[in-house]
CSV table of C-alpha atoms and ligand atoms in Angstrom, one decimal:
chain,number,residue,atom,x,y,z
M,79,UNK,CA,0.0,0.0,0.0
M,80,UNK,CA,1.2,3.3,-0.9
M,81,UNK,CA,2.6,5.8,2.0
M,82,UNK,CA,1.2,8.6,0.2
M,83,UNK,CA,-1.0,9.8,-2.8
M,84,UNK,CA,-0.5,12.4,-5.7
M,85,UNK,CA,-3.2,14.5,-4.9
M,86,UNK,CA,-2.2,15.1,-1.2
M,87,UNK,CA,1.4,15.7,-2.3
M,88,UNK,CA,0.3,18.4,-5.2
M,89,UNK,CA,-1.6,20.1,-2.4
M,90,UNK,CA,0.6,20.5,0.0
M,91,UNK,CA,2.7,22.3,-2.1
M,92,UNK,CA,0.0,24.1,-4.1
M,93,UNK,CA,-1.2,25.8,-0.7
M,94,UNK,CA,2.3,27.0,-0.2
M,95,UNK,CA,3.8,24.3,2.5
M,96,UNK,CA,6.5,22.3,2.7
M,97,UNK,CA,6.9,19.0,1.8
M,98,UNK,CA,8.1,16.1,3.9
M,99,UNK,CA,11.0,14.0,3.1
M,100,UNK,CA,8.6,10.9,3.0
M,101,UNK,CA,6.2,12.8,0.4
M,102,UNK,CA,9.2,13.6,-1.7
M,103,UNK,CA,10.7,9.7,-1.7
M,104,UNK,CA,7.5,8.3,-2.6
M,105,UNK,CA,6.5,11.0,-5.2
M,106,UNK,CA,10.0,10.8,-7.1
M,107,UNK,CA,9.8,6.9,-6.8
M,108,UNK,CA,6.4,6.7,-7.7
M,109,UNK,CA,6.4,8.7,-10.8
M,110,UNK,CA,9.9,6.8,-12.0
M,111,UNK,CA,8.0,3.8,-11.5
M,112,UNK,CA,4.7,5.1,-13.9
M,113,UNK,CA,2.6,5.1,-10.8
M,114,UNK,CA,2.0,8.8,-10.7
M,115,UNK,CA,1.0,10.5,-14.2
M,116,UNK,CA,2.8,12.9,-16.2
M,117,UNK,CA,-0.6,15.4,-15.5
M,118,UNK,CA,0.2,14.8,-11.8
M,119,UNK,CA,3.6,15.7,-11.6
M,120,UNK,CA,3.6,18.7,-14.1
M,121,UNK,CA,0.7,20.3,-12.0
M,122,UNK,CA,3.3,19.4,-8.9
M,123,UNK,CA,5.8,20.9,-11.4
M,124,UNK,CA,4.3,24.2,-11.7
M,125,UNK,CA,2.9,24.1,-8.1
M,126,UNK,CA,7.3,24.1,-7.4
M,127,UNK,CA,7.3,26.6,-9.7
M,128,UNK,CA,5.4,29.2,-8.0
M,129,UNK,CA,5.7,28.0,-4.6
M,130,UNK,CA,9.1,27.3,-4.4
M,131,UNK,CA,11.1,24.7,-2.3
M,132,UNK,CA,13.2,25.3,0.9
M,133,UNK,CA,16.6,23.8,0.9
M,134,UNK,CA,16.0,20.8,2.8
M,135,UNK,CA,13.2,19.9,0.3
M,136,UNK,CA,15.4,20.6,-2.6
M,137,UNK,CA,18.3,18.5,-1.1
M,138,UNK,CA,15.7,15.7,-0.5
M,139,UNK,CA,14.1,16.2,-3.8
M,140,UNK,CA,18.3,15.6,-5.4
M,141,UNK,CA,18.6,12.3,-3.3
M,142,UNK,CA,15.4,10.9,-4.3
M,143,UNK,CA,16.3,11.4,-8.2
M,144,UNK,CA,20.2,10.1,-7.6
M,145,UNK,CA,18.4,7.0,-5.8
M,146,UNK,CA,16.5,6.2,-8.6
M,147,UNK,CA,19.7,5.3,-10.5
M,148,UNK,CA,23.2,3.9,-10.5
M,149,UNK,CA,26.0,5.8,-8.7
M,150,UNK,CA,29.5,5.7,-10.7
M,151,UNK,CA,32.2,5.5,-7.9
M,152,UNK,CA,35.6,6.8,-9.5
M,153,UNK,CA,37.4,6.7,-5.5
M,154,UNK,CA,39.3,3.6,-7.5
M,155,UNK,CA,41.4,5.7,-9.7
M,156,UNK,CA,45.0,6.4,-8.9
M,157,UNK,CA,44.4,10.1,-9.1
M,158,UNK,CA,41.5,12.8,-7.7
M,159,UNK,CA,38.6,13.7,-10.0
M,160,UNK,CA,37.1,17.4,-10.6
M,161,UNK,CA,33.9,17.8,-13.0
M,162,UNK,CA,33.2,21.1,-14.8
M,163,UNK,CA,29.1,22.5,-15.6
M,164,UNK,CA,27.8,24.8,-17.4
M,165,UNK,CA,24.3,26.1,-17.4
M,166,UNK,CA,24.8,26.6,-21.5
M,167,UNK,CA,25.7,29.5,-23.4
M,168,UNK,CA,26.3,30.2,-27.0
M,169,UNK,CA,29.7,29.8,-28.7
M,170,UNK,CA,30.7,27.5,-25.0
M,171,UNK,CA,33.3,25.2,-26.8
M,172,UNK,CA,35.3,25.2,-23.2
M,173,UNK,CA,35.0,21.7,-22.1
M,174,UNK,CA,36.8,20.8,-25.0
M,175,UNK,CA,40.0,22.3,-24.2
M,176,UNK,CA,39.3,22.3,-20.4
M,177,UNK,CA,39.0,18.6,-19.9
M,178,UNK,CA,42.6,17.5,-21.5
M,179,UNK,CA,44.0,20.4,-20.1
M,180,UNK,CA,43.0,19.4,-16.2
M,181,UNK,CA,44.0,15.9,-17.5
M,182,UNK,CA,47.0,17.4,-18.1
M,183,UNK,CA,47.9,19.0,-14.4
M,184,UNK,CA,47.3,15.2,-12.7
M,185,UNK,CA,43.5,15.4,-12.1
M,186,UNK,CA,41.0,13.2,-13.6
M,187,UNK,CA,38.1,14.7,-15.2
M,188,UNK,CA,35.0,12.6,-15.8
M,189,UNK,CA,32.6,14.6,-17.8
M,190,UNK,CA,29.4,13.0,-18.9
M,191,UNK,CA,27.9,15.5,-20.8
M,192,UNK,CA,24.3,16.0,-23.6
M,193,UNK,CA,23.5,17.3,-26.8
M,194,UNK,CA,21.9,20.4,-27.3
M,195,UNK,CA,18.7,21.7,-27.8
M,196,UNK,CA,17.8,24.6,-28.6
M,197,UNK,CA,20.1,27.9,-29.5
M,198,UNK,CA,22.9,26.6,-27.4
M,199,UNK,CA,24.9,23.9,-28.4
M,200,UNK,CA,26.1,20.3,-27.2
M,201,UNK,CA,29.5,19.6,-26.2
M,202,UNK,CA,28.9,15.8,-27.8
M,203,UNK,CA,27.3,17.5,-31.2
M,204,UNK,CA,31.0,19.4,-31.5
M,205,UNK,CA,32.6,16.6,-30.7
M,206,UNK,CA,31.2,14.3,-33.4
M,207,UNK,CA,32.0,16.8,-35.7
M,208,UNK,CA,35.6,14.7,-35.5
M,209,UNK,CA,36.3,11.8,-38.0
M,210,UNK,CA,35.3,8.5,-36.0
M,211,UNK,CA,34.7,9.3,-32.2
M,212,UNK,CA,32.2,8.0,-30.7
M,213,UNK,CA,30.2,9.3,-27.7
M,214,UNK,CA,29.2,6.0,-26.5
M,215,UNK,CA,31.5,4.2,-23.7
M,216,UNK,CA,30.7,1.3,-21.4
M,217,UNK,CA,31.4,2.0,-17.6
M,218,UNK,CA,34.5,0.0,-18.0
M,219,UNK,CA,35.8,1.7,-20.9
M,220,UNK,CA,35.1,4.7,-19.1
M,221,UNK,CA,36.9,3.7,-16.1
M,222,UNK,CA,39.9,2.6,-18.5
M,223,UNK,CA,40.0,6.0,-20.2
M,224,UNK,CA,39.9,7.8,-17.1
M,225,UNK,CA,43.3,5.8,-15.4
M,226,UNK,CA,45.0,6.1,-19.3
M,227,UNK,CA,44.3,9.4,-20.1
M,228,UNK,CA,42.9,11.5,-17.7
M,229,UNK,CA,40.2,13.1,-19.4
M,230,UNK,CA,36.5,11.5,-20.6
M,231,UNK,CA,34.2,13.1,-22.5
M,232,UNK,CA,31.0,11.0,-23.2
M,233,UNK,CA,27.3,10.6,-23.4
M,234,UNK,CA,25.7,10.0,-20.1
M,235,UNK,CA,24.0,6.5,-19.8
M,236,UNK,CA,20.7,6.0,-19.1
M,237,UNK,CA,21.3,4.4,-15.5
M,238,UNK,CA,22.2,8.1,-14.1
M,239,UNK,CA,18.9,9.6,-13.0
M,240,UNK,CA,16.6,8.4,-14.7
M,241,UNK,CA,13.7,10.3,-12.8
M,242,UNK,CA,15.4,13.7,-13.7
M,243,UNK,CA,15.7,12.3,-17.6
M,244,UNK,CA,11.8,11.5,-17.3
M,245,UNK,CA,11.1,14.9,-15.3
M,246,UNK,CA,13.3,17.1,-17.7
M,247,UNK,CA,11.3,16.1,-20.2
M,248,UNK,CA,8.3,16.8,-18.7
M,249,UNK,CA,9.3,20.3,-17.8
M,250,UNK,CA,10.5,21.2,-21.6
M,251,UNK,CA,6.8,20.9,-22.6
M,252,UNK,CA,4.8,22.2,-19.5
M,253,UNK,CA,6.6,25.5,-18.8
M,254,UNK,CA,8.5,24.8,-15.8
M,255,UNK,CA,11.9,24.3,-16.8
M,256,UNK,CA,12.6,28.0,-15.0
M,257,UNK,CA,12.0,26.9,-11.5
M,258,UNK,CA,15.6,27.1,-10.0
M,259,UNK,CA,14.5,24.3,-7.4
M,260,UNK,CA,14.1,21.8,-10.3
M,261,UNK,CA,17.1,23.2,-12.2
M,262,UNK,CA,19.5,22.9,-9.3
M,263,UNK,CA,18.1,19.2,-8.5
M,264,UNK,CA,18.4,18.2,-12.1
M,265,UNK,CA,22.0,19.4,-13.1
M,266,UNK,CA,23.3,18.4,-9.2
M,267,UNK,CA,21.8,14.9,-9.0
M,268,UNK,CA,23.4,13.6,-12.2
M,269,UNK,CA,26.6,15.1,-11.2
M,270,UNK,CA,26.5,13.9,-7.7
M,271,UNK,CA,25.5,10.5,-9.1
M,272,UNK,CA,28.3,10.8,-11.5
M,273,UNK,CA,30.8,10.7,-8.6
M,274,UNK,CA,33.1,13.4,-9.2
M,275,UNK,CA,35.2,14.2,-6.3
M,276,UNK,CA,35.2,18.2,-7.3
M,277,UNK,CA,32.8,20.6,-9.4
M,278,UNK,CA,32.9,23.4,-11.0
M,279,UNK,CA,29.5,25.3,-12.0
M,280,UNK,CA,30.2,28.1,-14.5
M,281,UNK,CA,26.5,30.0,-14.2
M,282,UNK,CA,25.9,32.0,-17.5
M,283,UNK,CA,24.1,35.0,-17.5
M,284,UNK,CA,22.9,37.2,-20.1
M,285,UNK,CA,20.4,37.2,-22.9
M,286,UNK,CA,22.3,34.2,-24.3
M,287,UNK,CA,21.8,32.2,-20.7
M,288,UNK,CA,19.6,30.6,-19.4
M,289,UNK,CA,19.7,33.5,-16.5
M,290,UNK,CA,19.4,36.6,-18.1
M,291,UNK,CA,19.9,38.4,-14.5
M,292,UNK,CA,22.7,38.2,-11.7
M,293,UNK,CA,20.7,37.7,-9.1
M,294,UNK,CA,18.5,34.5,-10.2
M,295,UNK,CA,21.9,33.4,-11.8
M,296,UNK,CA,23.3,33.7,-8.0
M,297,UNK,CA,20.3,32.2,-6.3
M,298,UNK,CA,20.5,29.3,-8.4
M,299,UNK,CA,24.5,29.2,-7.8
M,300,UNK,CA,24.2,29.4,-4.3
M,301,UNK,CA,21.4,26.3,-4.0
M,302,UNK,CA,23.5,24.4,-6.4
M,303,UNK,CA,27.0,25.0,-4.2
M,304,UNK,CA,25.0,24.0,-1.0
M,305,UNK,CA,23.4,20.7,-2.9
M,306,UNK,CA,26.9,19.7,-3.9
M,307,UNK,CA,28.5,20.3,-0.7
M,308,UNK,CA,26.1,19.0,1.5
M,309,UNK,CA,26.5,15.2,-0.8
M,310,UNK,CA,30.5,15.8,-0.4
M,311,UNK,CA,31.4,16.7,-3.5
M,312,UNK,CA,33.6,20.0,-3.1
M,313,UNK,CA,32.1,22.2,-5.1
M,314,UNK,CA,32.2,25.9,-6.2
M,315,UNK,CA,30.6,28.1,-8.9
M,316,UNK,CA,31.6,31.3,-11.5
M,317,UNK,CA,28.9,33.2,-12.4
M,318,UNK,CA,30.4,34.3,-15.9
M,319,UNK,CA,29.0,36.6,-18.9
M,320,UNK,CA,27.0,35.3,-21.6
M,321,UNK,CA,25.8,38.3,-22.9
M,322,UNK,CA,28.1,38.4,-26.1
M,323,UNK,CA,28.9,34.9,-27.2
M,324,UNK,CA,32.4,33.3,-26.1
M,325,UNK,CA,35.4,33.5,-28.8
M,326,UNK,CA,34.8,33.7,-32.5
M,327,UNK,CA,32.7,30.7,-33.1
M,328,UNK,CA,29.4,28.9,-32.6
M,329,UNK,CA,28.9,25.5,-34.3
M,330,UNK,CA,30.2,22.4,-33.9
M,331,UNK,CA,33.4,21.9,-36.5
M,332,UNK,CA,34.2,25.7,-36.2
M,333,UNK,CA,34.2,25.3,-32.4
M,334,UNK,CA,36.2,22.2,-32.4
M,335,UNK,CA,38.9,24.0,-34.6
M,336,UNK,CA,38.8,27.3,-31.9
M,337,UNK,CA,39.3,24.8,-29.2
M,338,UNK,CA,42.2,23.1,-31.0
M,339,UNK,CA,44.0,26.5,-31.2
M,340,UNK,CA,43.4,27.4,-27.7
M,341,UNK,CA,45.0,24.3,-26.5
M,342,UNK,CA,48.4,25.0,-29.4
M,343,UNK,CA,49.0,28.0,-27.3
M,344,UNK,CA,47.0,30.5,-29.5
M,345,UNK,CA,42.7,30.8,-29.4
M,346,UNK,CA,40.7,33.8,-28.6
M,347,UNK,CA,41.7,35.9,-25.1
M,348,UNK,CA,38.0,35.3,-23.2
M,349,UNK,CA,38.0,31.6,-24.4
M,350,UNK,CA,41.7,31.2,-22.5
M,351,UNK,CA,40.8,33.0,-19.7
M,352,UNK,CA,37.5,31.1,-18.9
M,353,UNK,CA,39.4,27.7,-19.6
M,354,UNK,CA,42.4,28.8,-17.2
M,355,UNK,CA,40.1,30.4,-14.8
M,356,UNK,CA,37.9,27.0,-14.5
M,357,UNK,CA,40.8,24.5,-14.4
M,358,UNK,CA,42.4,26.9,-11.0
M,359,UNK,CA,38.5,26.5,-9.2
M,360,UNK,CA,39.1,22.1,-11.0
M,361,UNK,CA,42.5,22.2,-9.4
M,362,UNK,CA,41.8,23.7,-6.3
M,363,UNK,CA,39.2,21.5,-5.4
M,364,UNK,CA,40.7,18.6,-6.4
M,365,UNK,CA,43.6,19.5,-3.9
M,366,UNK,CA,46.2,20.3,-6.5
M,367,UNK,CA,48.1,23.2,-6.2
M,368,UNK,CA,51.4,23.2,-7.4
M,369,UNK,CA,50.7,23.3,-11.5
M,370,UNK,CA,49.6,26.9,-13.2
M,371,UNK,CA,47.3,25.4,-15.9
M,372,UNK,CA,48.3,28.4,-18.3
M,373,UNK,CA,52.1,26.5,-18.1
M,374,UNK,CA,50.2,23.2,-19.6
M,375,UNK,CA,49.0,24.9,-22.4
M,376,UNK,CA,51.8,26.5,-23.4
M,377,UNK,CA,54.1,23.4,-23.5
M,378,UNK,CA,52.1,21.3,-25.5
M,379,UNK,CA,50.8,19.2,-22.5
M,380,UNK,CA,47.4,19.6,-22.5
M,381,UNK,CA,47.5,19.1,-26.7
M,382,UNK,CA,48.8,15.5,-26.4
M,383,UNK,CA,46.6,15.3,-23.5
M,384,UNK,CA,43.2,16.0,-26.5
M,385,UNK,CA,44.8,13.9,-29.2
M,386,UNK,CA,45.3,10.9,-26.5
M,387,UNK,CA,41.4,11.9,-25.1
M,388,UNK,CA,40.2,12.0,-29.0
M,389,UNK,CA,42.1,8.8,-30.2
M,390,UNK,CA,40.7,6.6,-27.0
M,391,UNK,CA,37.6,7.7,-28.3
M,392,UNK,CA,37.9,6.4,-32.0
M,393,UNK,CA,38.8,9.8,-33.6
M,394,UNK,CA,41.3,11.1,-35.1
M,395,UNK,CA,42.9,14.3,-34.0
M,396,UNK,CA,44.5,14.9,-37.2
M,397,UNK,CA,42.0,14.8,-39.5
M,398,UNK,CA,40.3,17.2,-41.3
M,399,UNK,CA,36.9,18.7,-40.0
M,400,UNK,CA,33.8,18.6,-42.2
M,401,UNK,CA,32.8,21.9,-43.8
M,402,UNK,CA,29.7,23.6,-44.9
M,403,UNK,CA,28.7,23.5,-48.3
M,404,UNK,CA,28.1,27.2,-48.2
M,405,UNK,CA,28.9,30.6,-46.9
M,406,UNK,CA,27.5,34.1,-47.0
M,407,UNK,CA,29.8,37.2,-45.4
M,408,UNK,CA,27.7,39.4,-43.8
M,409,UNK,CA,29.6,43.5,-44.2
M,410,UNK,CA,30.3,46.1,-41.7
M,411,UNK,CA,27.5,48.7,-42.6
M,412,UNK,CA,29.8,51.5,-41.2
M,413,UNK,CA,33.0,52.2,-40.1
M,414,UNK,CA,33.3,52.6,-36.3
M,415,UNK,CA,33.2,50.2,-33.2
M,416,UNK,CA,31.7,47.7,-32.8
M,417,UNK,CA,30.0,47.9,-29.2
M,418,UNK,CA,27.4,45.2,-29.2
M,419,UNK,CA,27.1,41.4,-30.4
M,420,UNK,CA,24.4,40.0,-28.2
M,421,UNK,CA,24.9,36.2,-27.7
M,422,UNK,CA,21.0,34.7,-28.3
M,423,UNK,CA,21.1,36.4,-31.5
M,424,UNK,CA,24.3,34.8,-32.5
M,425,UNK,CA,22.7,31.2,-30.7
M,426,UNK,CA,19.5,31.6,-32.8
M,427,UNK,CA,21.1,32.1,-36.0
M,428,UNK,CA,23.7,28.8,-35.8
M,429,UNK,CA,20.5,27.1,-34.6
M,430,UNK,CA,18.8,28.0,-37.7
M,431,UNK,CA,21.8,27.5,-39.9
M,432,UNK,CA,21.6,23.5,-38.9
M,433,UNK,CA,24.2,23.6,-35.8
M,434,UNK,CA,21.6,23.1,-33.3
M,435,UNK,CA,18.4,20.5,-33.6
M,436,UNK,CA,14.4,21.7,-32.5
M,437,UNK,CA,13.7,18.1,-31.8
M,438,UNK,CA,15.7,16.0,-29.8
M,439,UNK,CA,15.7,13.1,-32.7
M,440,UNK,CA,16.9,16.0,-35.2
M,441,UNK,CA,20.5,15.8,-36.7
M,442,UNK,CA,22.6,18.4,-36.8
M,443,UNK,CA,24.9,19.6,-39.3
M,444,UNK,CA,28.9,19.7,-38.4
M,445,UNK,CA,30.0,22.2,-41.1
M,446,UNK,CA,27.2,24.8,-40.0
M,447,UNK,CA,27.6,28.1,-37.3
M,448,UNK,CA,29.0,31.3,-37.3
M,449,UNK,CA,32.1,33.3,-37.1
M,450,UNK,CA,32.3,36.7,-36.2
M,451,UNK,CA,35.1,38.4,-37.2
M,452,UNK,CA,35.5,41.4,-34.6
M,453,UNK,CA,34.2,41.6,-31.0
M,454,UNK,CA,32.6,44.0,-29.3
M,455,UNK,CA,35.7,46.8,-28.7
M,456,UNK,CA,37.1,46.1,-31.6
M,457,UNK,CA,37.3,48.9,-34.6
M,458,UNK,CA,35.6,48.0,-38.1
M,459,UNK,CA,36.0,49.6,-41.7
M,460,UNK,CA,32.7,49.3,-43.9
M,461,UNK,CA,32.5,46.5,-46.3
M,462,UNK,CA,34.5,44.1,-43.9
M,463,UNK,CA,33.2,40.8,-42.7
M,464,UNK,CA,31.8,41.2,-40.1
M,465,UNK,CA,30.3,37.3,-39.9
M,466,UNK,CA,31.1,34.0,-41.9
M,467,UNK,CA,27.2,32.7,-42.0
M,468,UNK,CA,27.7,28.3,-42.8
M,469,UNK,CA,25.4,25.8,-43.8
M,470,UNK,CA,25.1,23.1,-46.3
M,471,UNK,CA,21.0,24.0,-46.9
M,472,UNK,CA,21.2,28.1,-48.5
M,473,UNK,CA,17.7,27.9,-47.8
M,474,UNK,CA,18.5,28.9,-43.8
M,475,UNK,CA,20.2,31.7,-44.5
M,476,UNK,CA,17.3,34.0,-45.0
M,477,UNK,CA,16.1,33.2,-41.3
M,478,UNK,CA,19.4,33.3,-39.6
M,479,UNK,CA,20.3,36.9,-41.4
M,480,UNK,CA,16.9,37.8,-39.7
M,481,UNK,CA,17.9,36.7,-36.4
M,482,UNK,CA,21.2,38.8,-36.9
M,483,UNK,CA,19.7,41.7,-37.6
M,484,UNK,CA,19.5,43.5,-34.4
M,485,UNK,CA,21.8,41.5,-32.8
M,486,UNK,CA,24.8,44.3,-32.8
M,487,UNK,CA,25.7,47.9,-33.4
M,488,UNK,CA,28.2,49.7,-34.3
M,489,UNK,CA,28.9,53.1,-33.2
M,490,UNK,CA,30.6,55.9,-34.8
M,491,UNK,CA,34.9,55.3,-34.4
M,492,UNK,CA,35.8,56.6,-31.1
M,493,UNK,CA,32.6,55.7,-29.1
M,494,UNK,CA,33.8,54.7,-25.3
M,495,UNK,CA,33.5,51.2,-24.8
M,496,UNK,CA,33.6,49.4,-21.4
M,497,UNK,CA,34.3,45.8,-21.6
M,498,UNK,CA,32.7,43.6,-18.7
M,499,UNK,CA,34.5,41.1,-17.0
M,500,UNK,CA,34.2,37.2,-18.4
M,501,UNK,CA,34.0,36.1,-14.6
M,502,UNK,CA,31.4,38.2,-12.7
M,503,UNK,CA,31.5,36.6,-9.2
M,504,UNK,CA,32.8,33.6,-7.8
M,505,UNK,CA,30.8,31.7,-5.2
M,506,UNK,CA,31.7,28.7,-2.5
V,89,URA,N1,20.2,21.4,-17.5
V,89,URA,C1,19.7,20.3,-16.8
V,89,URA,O1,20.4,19.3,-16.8
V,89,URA,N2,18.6,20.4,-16.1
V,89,URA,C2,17.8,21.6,-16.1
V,89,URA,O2,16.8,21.6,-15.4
V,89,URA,C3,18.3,22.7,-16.7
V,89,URA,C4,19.5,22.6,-17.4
């Protein structure tokens, strides 16, 4: 016989209380199981949603969802382990060179990451932009990987979670994905299950985020920290800036190919400052403290480090990436600064070029994106390119131009322009 019953449980939190530990076991169980509907837990959904959830209930609500699955357990492996998240952001390519790199300084990095959906992009969509590597890994091979080479980046199985795969779900067609309650438990109980020793959250906000203001972005931070914490895991967060997109890219080749250059040494400023900024909060909290990431990408150590991470993978580092079919330039319209690129407007139009998928069962194309070829600050002479629109279907690019539209300004030369900081505020 049950403990508990949908109805009661919706209730409680409709009218604004809180709900016990033993109503928030059964409901997570039950619904995992198919024993409470989809129409009962999105009305409990949305009842979260406006009602919100104290800490303890959100703490309770993470353990439930981690119970429902498996729990990887990486305390095996000769060296510490430190995970990096991010909420998503447009042009984010920086697990790519972040992983090897942390690989690189003697801590193990187990990062089982998704595809995207949406106008922000998939760290495993960029990654299969490379000749032969696969996403897929057993435990085992996992494991293996992780003792070789240091650095894993695969698809997360379905044992991890499965009530926040079933719940997420949910939430992407009833309106509640916003509630930071459900977004906290969601990204911290597959992490937690995971079995990293140390996280790193990198919180984005700005239009191209899924915060668009500090303080949600810090609320959410702060619950997250505390989640993390509380289940051992050491973990801190950076809220960072996604209001212009990060480096000169957003795809899935292009990005692969900016990643490549950060970790030769070279790469766009912000996108080696974020990476070196993350891999200090990876380090730290994995204990290690004697290696300056920035050293490991300048000797070539955290290169070998990706072609070892590729190769174990099936791909090959040294092959060409697929390109698009087609190109349009899009011109300066004056000369002057630019002092504006707003990220969602550069998301929206590599979505609609074919980087990014509107269906989960969509493909997605590797050659498509864009490159911008100034950023905000920088000086530009009419008639330039200003971006490098990609795709192998020229129908898209009437959309994407459209979505680009309003999506920067430039100012007459000499405009005062204050650049804001990548990393906005750290929080432990
Ligand atoms: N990413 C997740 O994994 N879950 C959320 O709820 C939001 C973003």
């Amino acid at each position: 016989m049950s403990t508990h019953d949908a109805v009661e449980v919706i209730t409680t939190k409709r009218d604004g209380r809180s709900l016990s530990d033993s109503q928030i076991d059964w409901v997570v169980d039950a619904y995992t199981r198919g024993d409470v509907a989809d129409e009962q837990m999105s009305s409990l959904a949305m009842a979260i949603l406006l009602n919100g959830m104290e800490q303890r209930e959100i703490a309770r609500w993470t353990a439930a969802m981690i119970a429902s699955g498996e729990r990887m357990d990486f305390s095996g492996l000769s060296r510490p382990t430190a995970d990096k998240h991010s909420t998503g952001g447009v042009g984010d390519k920086i697990t790519l060179p972040l992983a090897p790199l942390v690989a690189a300084c003697g801590v193990a990095v187990p990062q089982l990451s998704g595809r995207g959906l949406g106008h922000t992009g998939g760290t495993l969509d960029k990654l299969e932009a490379i000749p032969g590597w696969r996403a897929a890994l057993s435990n085992e091979e996992m494991m293996r990987q992780l003792e070789d080479v240091g650095a894993v980046i695969c698809a997360a199985g379905d044992g991890l979670a499965p009530a926040d795969k079933k719940l997420y779900a949910l939430r992407d067609v009833t309106g509640t994905v916003e509630a930071i309650p459900l977004i906290a438990s969601s990204i911290m109980s597959k992490k937690i299950a995971e079995g990293t020793g140390a996280l790193v959250l990198d919180v984005k906000v700005g239009t191209g985020a899924f915060m668009k203001d500090l303080d949600r972005a810090r609320e959410l931070a702060r619950t997250m920290v505390a989640l993390g914490t509380d289940a051992g895991v050491r973990t801190t967060a950076l809220l960072t800036d996604m209001s212009t997109p990060l480096g000169l890219t957003a795809g899935n080749a292009i990005e692969v190919a900016e990643s490549v250059e950060v970790l030769a040494g070279g790469g766009p400023a912000d996108v080696v400052e974020l990476t070196v900024a993350l891999a200090r909060e990876m380090l730290a909290g994995a204990g290690v403290d004697d290696v300056d990431p920035a050293d490991r990408l300048a000797d070539g150590s955290a290169m070998d480090a990706w072609k070892a991470m590729i190769r174990a993978q099936g791909g090959d580092p040294d092959a060409a990436l697929p390109e698009a079919e087609e190109s349009h330039v899009v011109a300066a319209p004056t000369t002057g600064v630019l002092t504006r690129l707003d990220a969602m407007a550069v998301g929206m139009a590599a979505w609609r070029l074919g980087a990014g998928r509107a269906r989960k069962e969509d493909p997605v194309q590797a050659g498509a994106g864009v490159v911008w070829h100034a950023r905000p600050g920088d000086e530009v002479t009419e008639g330039q390119p200003l971006f490098t629109l990609l795709t192998d279907e020229p129908a898209r690019f009437e959309r994407a131009l459209a979505s680009l539209e309003d999506g920067y300004d430039v100012e007459p030369a000499g405009t005062a322009y204050e650049p804001s900081p990548i990393v906005l505020e750290r929080i432990d």
